[in-house]
Coordinates of C-alpha atoms and ligand atoms in Angstrom, one line a residue:
M1 CA -40.1 -63.2 12.1
S2 CA -40.1 -67.2 12.2
P3 CA -37.8 -68.9 9.8
Q4 CA -40.8 -70.5 8.1
E5 CA -42.3 -66.9 7.5
R6 CA -38.5 -65.5 6.0
V7 CA -37.8 -65.7 2.2
P8 CA -36.1 -68.9 1.5
V9 CA -32.4 -68.8 0.0
G10 CA -30.2 -70.9 -2.0
I11 CA -26.7 -71.0 -2.2
V12 CA -24.8 -72.7 -4.9
G13 CA -21.1 -73.2 -4.6
A14 CA -21.8 -73.5 -0.9
S15 CA -18.4 -75.3 0.0
G16 CA -16.2 -72.4 -1.5
Y17 CA -15.1 -69.4 -0.1
G18 CA -18.0 -67.3 -1.3
G19 CA -20.3 -69.8 -0.1
I20 CA -19.1 -70.1 3.4
Q21 CA -18.9 -66.2 3.8
L22 CA -22.5 -66.2 2.5
V23 CA -23.7 -68.6 4.9
R24 CA -22.0 -66.6 7.8
L25 CA -24.0 -63.4 6.7
L26 CA -27.2 -65.0 5.6
L27 CA -27.5 -66.8 9.0
E28 CA -27.5 -63.5 10.8
H29 CA -29.7 -62.0 8.4
P30 CA -33.4 -61.3 10.0
M31 CA -35.4 -61.8 6.6
V32 CA -34.1 -65.0 4.9
N33 CA -33.6 -68.6 5.7
I34 CA -31.0 -70.8 3.9
T35 CA -32.9 -73.6 2.2
Y36 CA -31.0 -75.1 -0.3
M37 CA -27.2 -75.8 -0.8
G38 CA -25.6 -76.9 -3.9
G39 CA -22.3 -77.7 -5.3
S40 CA -20.3 -80.6 -7.5
G41 CA -17.5 -82.2 -5.6
S42 CA -19.0 -82.1 -2.3
V43 CA -22.6 -83.1 -3.3
G44 CA -23.7 -85.8 -0.8
Q45 CA -21.6 -84.2 2.2
N46 CA -23.3 -81.9 4.6
F47 CA -22.1 -78.6 5.1
A48 CA -21.1 -79.3 8.5
D49 CA -18.9 -82.1 7.4
L50 CA -16.9 -79.5 5.5
Y51 CA -17.3 -76.7 8.2
P52 CA -17.7 -78.4 11.3
H53 CA -17.3 -75.3 13.4
V54 CA -20.6 -74.1 11.9
A55 CA -22.7 -77.3 12.5
H56 CA -24.4 -75.5 15.5
A57 CA -26.1 -73.2 13.1
V58 CA -26.3 -74.8 9.9
N59 CA -26.4 -78.4 8.6
L60 CA -28.0 -79.0 5.2
P61 CA -26.6 -81.3 2.6
I62 CA -25.1 -80.3 -0.7
E63 CA -27.1 -81.2 -3.3
N64 CA -26.9 -81.4 -7.0
L65 CA -27.5 -78.3 -9.4
E66 CA -31.1 -78.9 -10.7
P67 CA -32.7 -75.7 -11.4
E68 CA -36.1 -76.8 -10.9
A69 CA -35.6 -78.4 -7.7
I70 CA -33.7 -75.2 -6.5
A71 CA -36.4 -73.2 -7.7
D72 CA -39.2 -75.1 -5.7
R73 CA -37.1 -74.3 -2.6
A74 CA -35.7 -71.0 -2.9
K75 CA -37.0 -67.3 -4.1
I76 CA -33.5 -66.0 -3.9
V77 CA -30.4 -67.6 -5.2
F78 CA -26.9 -67.0 -5.0
L79 CA -24.5 -68.4 -7.6
S80 CA -20.9 -68.5 -6.5
L81 CA -19.6 -70.9 -8.8
P82 CA -16.4 -70.9 -11.4
N83 CA -16.8 -68.6 -14.6
G84 CA -19.2 -69.9 -17.1
L85 CA -21.6 -72.0 -15.1
A86 CA -24.0 -69.3 -14.1
S87 CA -25.1 -68.3 -17.7
K88 CA -26.3 -72.1 -17.6
I89 CA -28.2 -72.1 -14.8
A90 CA -29.6 -68.4 -14.5
P91 CA -32.2 -68.6 -17.3
K92 CA -33.9 -71.5 -15.7
L93 CA -34.2 -69.9 -12.3
L94 CA -35.2 -66.6 -13.5
A95 CA -38.0 -68.5 -15.6
K96 CA -39.2 -69.9 -12.5
G97 CA -39.7 -66.3 -10.9
C98 CA -36.4 -66.6 -8.7
K99 CA -34.2 -63.3 -8.0
V100 CA -30.5 -64.4 -9.0
L101 CA -27.1 -63.1 -7.6
D102 CA -24.2 -64.1 -9.6
L103 CA -20.8 -63.8 -7.7
S104 CA -18.8 -65.0 -10.9
A105 CA -18.1 -62.7 -14.1
D106 CA -21.0 -64.2 -16.2
Y107 CA -23.3 -61.1 -15.8
R108 CA -20.9 -58.4 -15.5
F109 CA -20.7 -57.3 -19.3
T110 CA -23.1 -55.6 -21.3
D111 CA -21.6 -56.3 -24.2
L112 CA -21.3 -60.4 -24.6
Q113 CA -18.6 -60.3 -27.1
T114 CA -16.2 -59.0 -24.5
Y115 CA -17.0 -61.5 -22.2
E116 CA -16.7 -64.1 -24.8
S117 CA -13.3 -63.0 -26.0
W118 CA -11.7 -62.5 -22.7
Y119 CA -13.5 -65.7 -20.6
K120 CA -13.2 -67.9 -23.9
E121 CA -16.5 -69.4 -23.6
S122 CA -19.3 -68.9 -25.7
R123 CA -22.8 -67.7 -24.9
A124 CA -26.5 -68.4 -25.8
D125 CA -28.3 -66.2 -23.1
A126 CA -28.2 -62.5 -24.8
E127 CA -31.8 -61.7 -23.9
V128 CA -31.2 -62.6 -20.1
N129 CA -27.9 -61.0 -20.1
S130 CA -29.2 -58.0 -21.2
K131 CA -31.7 -57.6 -18.0
A132 CA -28.5 -58.1 -15.9
V133 CA -27.4 -55.2 -13.6
Y134 CA -23.8 -54.7 -12.6
G135 CA -23.8 -55.2 -8.9
L136 CA -21.9 -52.2 -7.2
P137 CA -24.5 -50.6 -5.2
E138 CA -22.5 -47.3 -4.9
I139 CA -22.5 -46.6 -8.5
Y140 CA -25.9 -48.7 -9.7
R141 CA -28.0 -48.5 -6.6
D142 CA -31.2 -47.5 -8.6
R143 CA -30.9 -50.2 -11.3
I144 CA -30.2 -52.8 -8.6
A145 CA -33.3 -51.8 -6.9
G146 CA -35.6 -52.9 -10.0
A147 CA -33.7 -55.9 -10.7
D148 CA -34.3 -59.9 -10.8
L149 CA -30.7 -60.6 -12.0
V150 CA -27.4 -59.0 -10.4
G151 CA -24.0 -59.8 -11.7
C152 CA -22.2 -59.0 -8.7
A153 CA -18.9 -56.8 -9.6
G154 CA -15.5 -58.1 -9.2
C155 CA -13.1 -57.8 -6.3
Y156 CA -10.3 -55.7 -8.2
P157 CA -13.0 -53.8 -9.9
T158 CA -14.8 -53.0 -6.7
A159 CA -12.0 -51.6 -4.9
S160 CA -10.6 -49.7 -8.2
L161 CA -13.8 -48.4 -9.3
L162 CA -15.0 -47.0 -5.9
A163 CA -11.6 -45.2 -6.0
L164 CA -12.2 -43.7 -9.4
Q165 CA -15.9 -43.1 -9.5
P166 CA -15.6 -39.5 -8.1
L167 CA -12.7 -38.5 -10.7
L168 CA -14.7 -39.8 -13.9
K169 CA -18.0 -38.7 -12.7
Q170 CA -17.0 -35.2 -12.0
G171 CA -14.6 -35.0 -15.1
L172 CA -11.4 -34.3 -12.8
I173 CA -9.0 -36.4 -14.5
E174 CA -7.7 -37.2 -18.1
P175 CA -9.1 -40.8 -18.5
S176 CA -6.3 -41.9 -20.7
T177 CA -3.7 -41.7 -18.0
I178 CA -5.5 -44.3 -15.4
I179 CA -3.2 -46.5 -14.2
I180 CA -4.2 -49.3 -11.5
D181 CA -1.7 -51.3 -9.3
A182 CA -3.6 -53.7 -7.0
K183 CA -2.6 -56.3 -4.6
S184 CA -4.9 -59.4 -3.5
G185 CA -4.5 -62.1 -0.8
T186 CA -4.2 -65.6 -2.0
S187 CA -8.2 -66.4 -1.0
G188 CA -9.0 -64.1 -4.2
G189 CA -8.2 -67.5 -6.0
G190 CA -10.6 -69.7 -4.5
R191 CA -10.5 -72.8 -2.2
Q192 CA -9.8 -75.2 -5.0
P193 CA -5.9 -76.2 -4.9
K194 CA -3.8 -74.3 -6.9
T195 CA -0.2 -74.8 -7.0
N196 CA 0.9 -71.0 -7.1
L197 CA -1.2 -70.7 -4.1
L198 CA 0.3 -73.1 -1.9
L199 CA 1.9 -71.7 1.6
A200 CA 5.4 -72.7 0.1
E201 CA 5.1 -71.0 -3.2
A202 CA 3.4 -67.9 -2.3
D203 CA 4.7 -67.2 1.2
G204 CA 7.5 -64.4 1.6
S205 CA 7.3 -63.5 -2.1
L206 CA 5.3 -60.8 -4.1
A207 CA 4.5 -61.1 -7.8
A208 CA 2.7 -59.2 -10.5
Y209 CA 0.6 -61.3 -12.8
G210 CA -1.9 -61.0 -15.7
I211 CA 0.2 -57.9 -16.8
A212 CA -1.7 -56.1 -19.7
S213 CA -4.1 -59.2 -20.0
H214 CA -6.1 -59.7 -16.7
R215 CA -9.7 -60.6 -17.3
H216 CA -10.8 -57.6 -14.9
T217 CA -9.3 -55.0 -17.4
P218 CA -12.4 -55.3 -19.6
E219 CA -14.9 -55.1 -16.5
I220 CA -13.0 -51.8 -15.0
E221 CA -13.2 -50.3 -18.4
Q222 CA -16.9 -50.9 -19.2
I223 CA -17.9 -49.2 -16.0
C224 CA -15.3 -46.4 -16.2
S225 CA -16.6 -45.6 -19.8
D226 CA -20.0 -45.4 -18.5
L227 CA -19.0 -43.1 -15.6
A228 CA -17.0 -40.7 -18.0
G229 CA -19.3 -41.0 -20.7
Q230 CA -16.6 -42.0 -23.1
E231 CA -14.6 -44.9 -23.9
V232 CA -12.2 -45.4 -21.2
L233 CA -8.9 -47.8 -21.7
V234 CA -7.0 -48.6 -18.3
Q235 CA -3.5 -49.9 -17.3
F236 CA -4.3 -52.5 -14.8
T237 CA -1.6 -54.6 -13.2
P238 CA -2.6 -56.9 -10.0
H239 CA -0.3 -58.7 -7.7
L240 CA -0.4 -61.9 -5.6
I241 CA 0.3 -60.8 -1.7
P242 CA 1.4 -63.4 0.8
M243 CA -1.5 -63.2 2.9
I244 CA -5.3 -64.8 3.0
R245 CA -7.6 -61.8 2.7
G246 CA -7.6 -58.1 1.5
I247 CA -7.1 -56.1 -1.6
L248 CA -5.1 -52.8 -1.9
S249 CA -5.7 -51.0 -5.1
T250 CA -3.6 -47.9 -5.6
V251 CA -5.0 -45.9 -8.8
Y252 CA -3.1 -42.9 -10.3
A253 CA -4.4 -40.7 -13.1
K254 CA -3.2 -37.0 -14.3
L255 CA -5.7 -34.1 -12.9
R256 CA -7.1 -31.7 -15.8
D257 CA -6.6 -29.0 -13.5
P258 CA -3.1 -28.8 -12.2
G259 CA -4.2 -26.3 -9.4
L260 CA -6.5 -28.7 -7.5
V261 CA -4.8 -29.6 -4.0
K262 CA -5.4 -32.7 -1.7
E263 CA -7.8 -30.6 0.4
D264 CA -9.8 -29.9 -2.7
L265 CA -9.9 -33.6 -3.8
L266 CA -10.7 -34.5 -0.3
T267 CA -13.7 -31.9 0.0
I268 CA -15.0 -33.6 -3.5
Y269 CA -14.6 -37.4 -2.4
K270 CA -16.1 -36.7 1.3
S271 CA -19.1 -35.0 -0.2
F272 CA -19.6 -37.7 -3.1
Y273 CA -19.6 -40.3 -0.6
R274 CA -21.4 -38.6 1.9
N275 CA -24.4 -40.8 1.8
S276 CA -22.7 -44.1 1.2
E277 CA -22.3 -45.8 4.5
W278 CA -19.8 -48.5 3.2
V279 CA -17.4 -46.3 1.7
Q280 CA -15.0 -44.3 4.3
V281 CA -12.9 -41.6 3.1
L282 CA -10.0 -40.9 5.2
P283 CA -8.6 -37.9 6.8
K284 CA -5.8 -36.1 5.1
N285 CA -2.6 -37.9 4.8
T286 CA -4.2 -41.2 6.4
F287 CA -4.2 -44.0 4.0
P288 CA -6.0 -47.6 4.3
Q289 CA -4.5 -50.8 5.5
T290 CA -6.2 -54.1 4.4
K291 CA -6.6 -55.4 7.7
W292 CA -8.9 -52.4 8.7
A293 CA -11.5 -54.0 6.2
L294 CA -11.2 -57.6 7.2
G295 CA -14.6 -59.1 7.6
T296 CA -16.4 -55.6 6.7
N297 CA -18.5 -54.5 3.8
L298 CA -16.3 -51.6 4.0
C299 CA -14.1 -49.7 1.4
Y300 CA -11.7 -47.2 2.7
L301 CA -10.3 -44.8 0.5
G302 CA -7.1 -42.6 1.2
V303 CA -6.6 -39.5 -1.3
E304 CA -3.5 -37.5 -2.2
V305 CA -2.4 -35.0 -4.8
D306 CA 1.3 -35.0 -6.0
S307 CA 1.6 -31.4 -7.0
R308 CA 4.8 -32.0 -8.6
T309 CA 3.4 -34.7 -11.2
G310 CA 0.1 -33.5 -11.5
R311 CA -1.3 -36.6 -10.5
V312 CA -4.1 -37.7 -8.1
I313 CA -3.3 -41.0 -6.2
V314 CA -6.3 -42.8 -4.7
V315 CA -5.6 -45.9 -2.1
S316 CA -8.4 -48.3 -1.8
A317 CA -8.6 -51.0 0.6
I318 CA -11.5 -53.8 1.0
D319 CA -11.9 -57.5 2.3
N320 CA -12.0 -59.7 -1.2
L321 CA -14.2 -62.1 0.2
M322 CA -16.6 -59.3 1.6
K323 CA -17.2 -56.1 -0.2
G324 CA -15.1 -57.6 -3.0
Q325 CA -17.7 -60.8 -3.1
A326 CA -20.1 -62.1 -0.3
S327 CA -21.1 -59.2 1.7
Q328 CA -21.5 -57.1 -1.5
A329 CA -23.9 -59.9 -3.1
V330 CA -25.9 -59.4 0.3
Q331 CA -26.0 -55.8 -0.1
C332 CA -27.4 -56.0 -3.3
M333 CA -29.9 -58.4 -2.3
N334 CA -31.2 -56.3 0.5
I335 CA -31.4 -53.7 -2.2
M336 CA -33.4 -55.8 -4.9
M337 CA -35.9 -56.7 -2.2
G338 CA -36.2 -53.2 -0.9
W339 CA -35.0 -54.1 2.7
Q340 CA -32.7 -51.9 4.8
E341 CA -29.4 -51.9 2.8
S342 CA -27.2 -52.6 5.8
L343 CA -29.0 -55.7 7.0
A344 CA -26.7 -58.5 8.1
L345 CA -23.5 -56.4 6.8
P346 CA -20.8 -56.2 9.4
R347 CA -19.1 -52.7 9.6
L348 CA -16.2 -53.6 12.4
T349 CA -13.5 -55.5 11.5
F350 CA -12.5 -58.5 13.6
Y351 CA -9.0 -57.8 13.4
P352 CA -7.5 -56.0 16.3
Ligands
LIG1 N1 -12.5 -65.4 -4.1 C1 -12.6 -64.2 -4.3 O1 -12.0 -63.3 -3.7 C2 -13.6 -63.8 -5.3 C3 -14.3 -64.8 -5.8 N2 -15.4 -64.3 -6.9 C4 -15.8 -65.1 -7.5 O2 -16.9 -65.8 -7.1 C5 -17.1 -67.3 -7.5 C6 -16.8 -68.2 -6.4 O3 -15.4 -67.9 -6.1 P1 -14.6 -68.7 -4.9 O4 -15.9 -68.7 -3.6 O5 -13.4 -68.1 -4.5 O6 -14.7 -70.3 -5.4 P2 -14.2 -71.8 -4.5 O7 -13.4 -72.2 -5.7 O8 -14.0 -71.3 -3.2 O9 -15.9 -72.4 -4.6 C7 -16.0 -72.7 -6.0 C8 -17.5 -73.5 -5.5 O10 -18.0 -73.7 -6.8 C9 -18.6 -75.1 -6.7 N3 -18.4 -75.7 -8.2 C10 -17.4 -76.0 -8.8 N4 -17.6 -76.7 -9.9 C11 -19.0 -76.8 -9.9 C12 -19.9 -77.4 -11.0 N5 -19.2 -78.1 -12.0 N6 -21.0 -77.5 -10.6 C13 -21.5 -77.3 -9.3 N7 -20.7 -76.3 -8.4 C14 -19.2 -76.4 -8.7 C15 -17.4 -75.7 -5.8 O11 -18.5 -77.0 -5.1 P3 -17.7 -78.1 -4.9 O12 -16.8 -78.0 -3.8 O13 -18.9 -78.9 -4.2 O14 -17.2 -79.0 -6.0 C16 -17.5 -74.8 -4.8 O15 -18.2 -74.6 -3.8 C17 -15.8 -67.3 -8.7 O16 -16.8 -67.1 -9.8 C18 -15.1 -66.2 -8.5 O17 -14.5 -65.6 -9.3 C19 -15.7 -62.9 -6.9 C20 -15.1 -61.8 -6.2 C21 -14.2 -62.4 -5.2
LIG2 C1 -5.7 -63.9 -6.6 C2 -6.3 -64.2 -7.3 O1 -6.3 -65.1 -8.1 N1 -7.5 -63.3 -7.7 C3 -8.7 -63.5 -8.7 C4 -9.6 -62.8 -8.7 C5 -10.3 -62.9 -7.6 C6 -11.8 -63.5 -8.5 O2 -12.3 -64.4 -8.3 O3 -12.1 -62.5 -9.3 P1 -13.5 -62.2 -9.7 O4 -13.7 -61.0 -8.5 O5 -13.8 -61.9 -10.9 O6 -14.6 -63.2 -9.3 C7 -7.7 -63.6 -10.1 O7 -6.8 -62.9 -10.2 O8 -8.3 -63.9 -11.1

């Protein structure tokens, strides 16, 4: 297919970490052609000025956010912007017939009051929001297939929900006992300078943050409640780890049947994810490392049971910029467009 025959795609927030990962993936995608890049501080520069190492592959200007102009040039638009901006642009893009994938949190919540109270932003797009689908294909593939607007899942929620899904769907745990202990590399904080992400501040140190208050808590709870068919509250504690990319999420919960052993759980997990090529359930006594997932769309899961405490423990590893962000958005696009789901999605790490 020549570039002119491919579907034109726009990336808004192209200069950021999500933006450059989207560029990398979409340049390798056989069905799309990047025709528009948008931003704010980088407007007027060329993408290749910001990332000279990709100048041989792409050299588009970064332009102002003008929904009418974007819709004239693109049929699919990725919004990779700080929270609170997508909800101002997406309704206009949708009205012009675009399909929209938002990488921020704006379209992840079915209940806008929850979004407003956790994100301290008021919203005037309830009707549009009601049509958004949560972008985690291993949970909502069928809904994504019919959607025009996808609110791609957050990074910590992706790792944690893929670990929890079989347990909640099959009623294997007491939902009120869920504890999620998660660690992220510093790229999770984005490319904009922040003091706590400086090498001199983050290197050689490990710290919890957002304890009992992180904004991913209600997102995880919303999907857990849907999976369990009852209201679920979780204890979620994220940590900043002195490395660049990757998330490791360790999930704990009490088993309803204390007689279950790890072999039972492994059989359940392998069967549950047998048709999910992006979720790799590891063999007995094997637990994931974040470096295995780097640069890939994979989520690795390791499963254990502590018969002494009656708890199941699931360890989940993803690349926060890939399955936690950009490649998951491309996976959602493939499903929305009815294309082969794996198009342009890396399955092998570049790490040794
Ligand atoms: N980093 C991660 O691990 C993950 C991030 N996300 C979410 O994805 C979104 C993007 O994150 P990330 O790529 O890390 O962020 P970055 O900080 O790296 O990039 C943000 C982008 O937004 C653009 N931007 C900022 N303000 C405006 C504005 N007012 N108008 C237009 N463009 C603007 C910037 O453009 P410019 O340089 O031109 O100002 C930049 O391209 C966020 O909502 C984040 O929460 C989701 C999952 C994981
Ligand atoms: C290390 C770090 O700062 N991580 C970010 C989460 C990453 C992110 O951008 O969150 P979304 O997945 O919701 O977009 C944070 O804790 O807010």
